[in-house]
Amino acid sequence: MGGYYEQKAAVFLEKQGLFILERNFRCKFGEIDLIAGDGKYLVFVEVKYRNSGGCGWASAAVDWRKQRTVSAIAEFYLLKRGYGLDIPCRFDVVAIDGEHIQWIQNAFDHRR
């Protein structure tokens, strides 16, 4: 189920001009759904889906714990791929509520 919505988010982001570099990057810290290029930025994207607002909106699912996890994975990715830690990065969220897609650029700052 998650793969379907991650694909939907990837197609949406590509239509907005982003270039998808990797999908489902996994390491010992966890997984980042999408990693994309957007001009000078390397963008780490968390995709969240909810079929209705009954359990809360999709964007609310990216709490401080998830932000910290995504930040740790991003650091690992940068070092593993040889980018270094000085490359401009951004953390975005694509929240899909039913059929509505919301792209939140700079959804959060790097967290330690």
PDB file of N, CA, C and O in Angstrom, residues 2 5-7 9-10 13 33-34 45-49 62 92-96:
ATOM      1  N   GLY A   2       1.909   1.279   0.861  1.00  0.00           N
ATOM      2  CA  GLY A   2       2.771   2.442   0.946  1.00  0.00           C
ATOM      3  C   GLY A   2       3.487   2.718  -0.358  1.00  0.00           C
ATOM      4  O   GLY A   2       3.684   3.869  -0.744  1.00  0.00           O
ATOM      5  N   TYR A   5       1.485   4.874  -2.804  1.00  0.00           N
ATOM      6  CA  TYR A   5       1.426   6.301  -2.490  1.00  0.00           C
ATOM      7  C   TYR A   5       2.790   6.972  -2.636  1.00  0.00           C
ATOM      8  O   TYR A   5       2.873   8.149  -3.003  1.00  0.00           O
ATOM      9  N   GLU A   6       3.854   6.240  -2.386  1.00  0.00           N
ATOM     10  CA  GLU A   6       5.190   6.782  -2.641  1.00  0.00           C
ATOM     11  C   GLU A   6       5.382   7.003  -4.140  1.00  0.00           C
ATOM     12  O   GLU A   6       5.962   8.015  -4.550  1.00  0.00           O
ATOM     13  N   GLN A   7       4.896   6.091  -4.962  1.00  0.00           N
ATOM     14  CA  GLN A   7       4.955   6.261  -6.416  1.00  0.00           C
ATOM     15  C   GLN A   7       4.123   7.468  -6.840  1.00  0.00           C
ATOM     16  O   GLN A   7       4.545   8.258  -7.683  1.00  0.00           O
ATOM     17  N   ALA A   9       3.422  10.066  -5.047  1.00  0.00           N
ATOM     18  CA  ALA A   9       4.156  11.259  -4.603  1.00  0.00           C
ATOM     19  C   ALA A   9       5.322  11.541  -5.540  1.00  0.00           C
ATOM     20  O   ALA A   9       5.580  12.700  -5.890  1.00  0.00           O
ATOM     21  N   ALA A  10       6.035  10.503  -5.972  1.00  0.00           N
ATOM     22  CA  ALA A  10       7.170  10.684  -6.872  1.00  0.00           C
ATOM     23  C   ALA A  10       6.724  11.298  -8.197  1.00  0.00           C
ATOM     24  O   ALA A  10       7.354  12.238  -8.700  1.00  0.00           O
ATOM     25  N   LEU A  13       5.913  14.959  -7.606  1.00  0.00           N
ATOM     26  CA  LEU A  13       7.110  15.786  -7.460  1.00  0.00           C
ATOM     27  C   LEU A  13       7.837  15.966  -8.789  1.00  0.00           C
ATOM     28  O   LEU A  13       8.347  17.062  -9.078  1.00  0.00           O
ATOM     29  N   ASP A  33      11.653   7.744   2.316  1.00  0.00           N
ATOM     30  CA  ASP A  33      10.812   7.339   1.190  1.00  0.00           C
ATOM     31  C   ASP A  33      11.380   7.755  -0.160  1.00  0.00           C
ATOM     32  O   ASP A  33      11.478   6.937  -1.073  1.00  0.00           O
ATOM     33  N   LEU A  34      11.725   9.030  -0.297  1.00  0.00           N
ATOM     34  CA  LEU A  34      12.228   9.542  -1.568  1.00  0.00           C
ATOM     35  C   LEU A  34      13.390  10.500  -1.319  1.00  0.00           C
ATOM     36  O   LEU A  34      13.379  11.261  -0.344  1.00  0.00           O
ATOM     37  N   VAL A  45      12.479  13.325   1.301  1.00  0.00           N
ATOM     38  CA  VAL A  45      11.015  13.434   1.311  1.00  0.00           C
ATOM     39  C   VAL A  45      10.396  12.289   2.098  1.00  0.00           C
ATOM     40  O   VAL A  45      10.649  11.108   1.818  1.00  0.00           O
ATOM     41  N   GLU A  46       9.576  12.638   3.057  1.00  0.00           N
ATOM     42  CA  GLU A  46       8.775  11.670   3.796  1.00  0.00           C
ATOM     43  C   GLU A  46       7.366  11.722   3.211  1.00  0.00           C
ATOM     44  O   GLU A  46       6.778  12.803   3.068  1.00  0.00           O
ATOM     45  N   VAL A  47       6.830  10.559   2.853  1.00  0.00           N
ATOM     46  CA  VAL A  47       5.487  10.480   2.273  1.00  0.00           C
ATOM     47  C   VAL A  47       4.559   9.869   3.322  1.00  0.00           C
ATOM     48  O   VAL A  47       4.862   8.817   3.893  1.00  0.00           O
ATOM     49  N   LYS A  48       3.445  10.547   3.573  1.00  0.00           N
ATOM     50  CA  LYS A  48       2.452  10.040   4.526  1.00  0.00           C
ATOM     51  C   LYS A  48       1.087  10.020   3.862  1.00  0.00           C
ATOM     52  O   LYS A  48       0.727  10.948   3.131  1.00  0.00           O
ATOM     53  N   TYR A  49       0.325   8.964   4.144  1.00  0.00           N
ATOM     54  CA  TYR A  49      -1.003   8.809   3.562  1.00  0.00           C
ATOM     55  C   TYR A  49      -2.029   8.533   4.665  1.00  0.00           C
ATOM     56  O   TYR A  49      -1.754   7.783   5.612  1.00  0.00           O
ATOM     57  N   VAL A  62       4.284  13.291  10.867  1.00  0.00           N
ATOM     58  CA  VAL A  62       5.735  13.516  10.865  1.00  0.00           C
ATOM     59  C   VAL A  62       6.077  14.340  12.113  1.00  0.00           C
ATOM     60  O   VAL A  62       6.298  15.541  12.057  1.00  0.00           O
ATOM     61  N   ASP A  92      11.320  17.700   3.083  1.00  0.00           N
ATOM     62  CA  ASP A  92       9.946  17.947   2.643  1.00  0.00           C
ATOM     63  C   ASP A  92       9.043  16.807   3.079  1.00  0.00           C
ATOM     64  O   ASP A  92       9.509  15.700   3.362  1.00  0.00           O
ATOM     65  N   VAL A  93       7.759  17.097   3.112  1.00  0.00           N
ATOM     66  CA  VAL A  93       6.742  16.082   3.382  1.00  0.00           C
ATOM     67  C   VAL A  93       5.719  16.152   2.258  1.00  0.00           C
ATOM     68  O   VAL A  93       5.305  17.242   1.854  1.00  0.00           O
ATOM     69  N   VAL A  94       5.361  14.994   1.744  1.00  0.00           N
ATOM     70  CA  VAL A  94       4.221  14.907   0.833  1.00  0.00           C
ATOM     71  C   VAL A  94       3.131  14.184   1.615  1.00  0.00           C
ATOM     72  O   VAL A  94       3.282  13.015   1.979  1.00  0.00           O
ATOM     73  N   ALA A  95       2.079  14.922   1.925  1.00  0.00           N
ATOM     74  CA  ALA A  95       0.957  14.388   2.696  1.00  0.00           C
ATOM     75  C   ALA A  95      -0.201  14.119   1.742  1.00  0.00           C
ATOM     76  O   ALA A  95      -0.639  15.016   1.023  1.00  0.00           O
ATOM     77  N   ILE A  96      -0.656  12.879   1.743  1.00  0.00           N
ATOM     78  CA  ILE A  96      -1.767  12.495   0.871  1.00  0.00           C
ATOM     79  C   ILE A  96      -2.944  12.125   1.762  1.00  0.00           C
ATOM     80  O   ILE A  96      -2.890  11.157   2.517  1.00  0.00           O
TER      81      ILE A  96
END
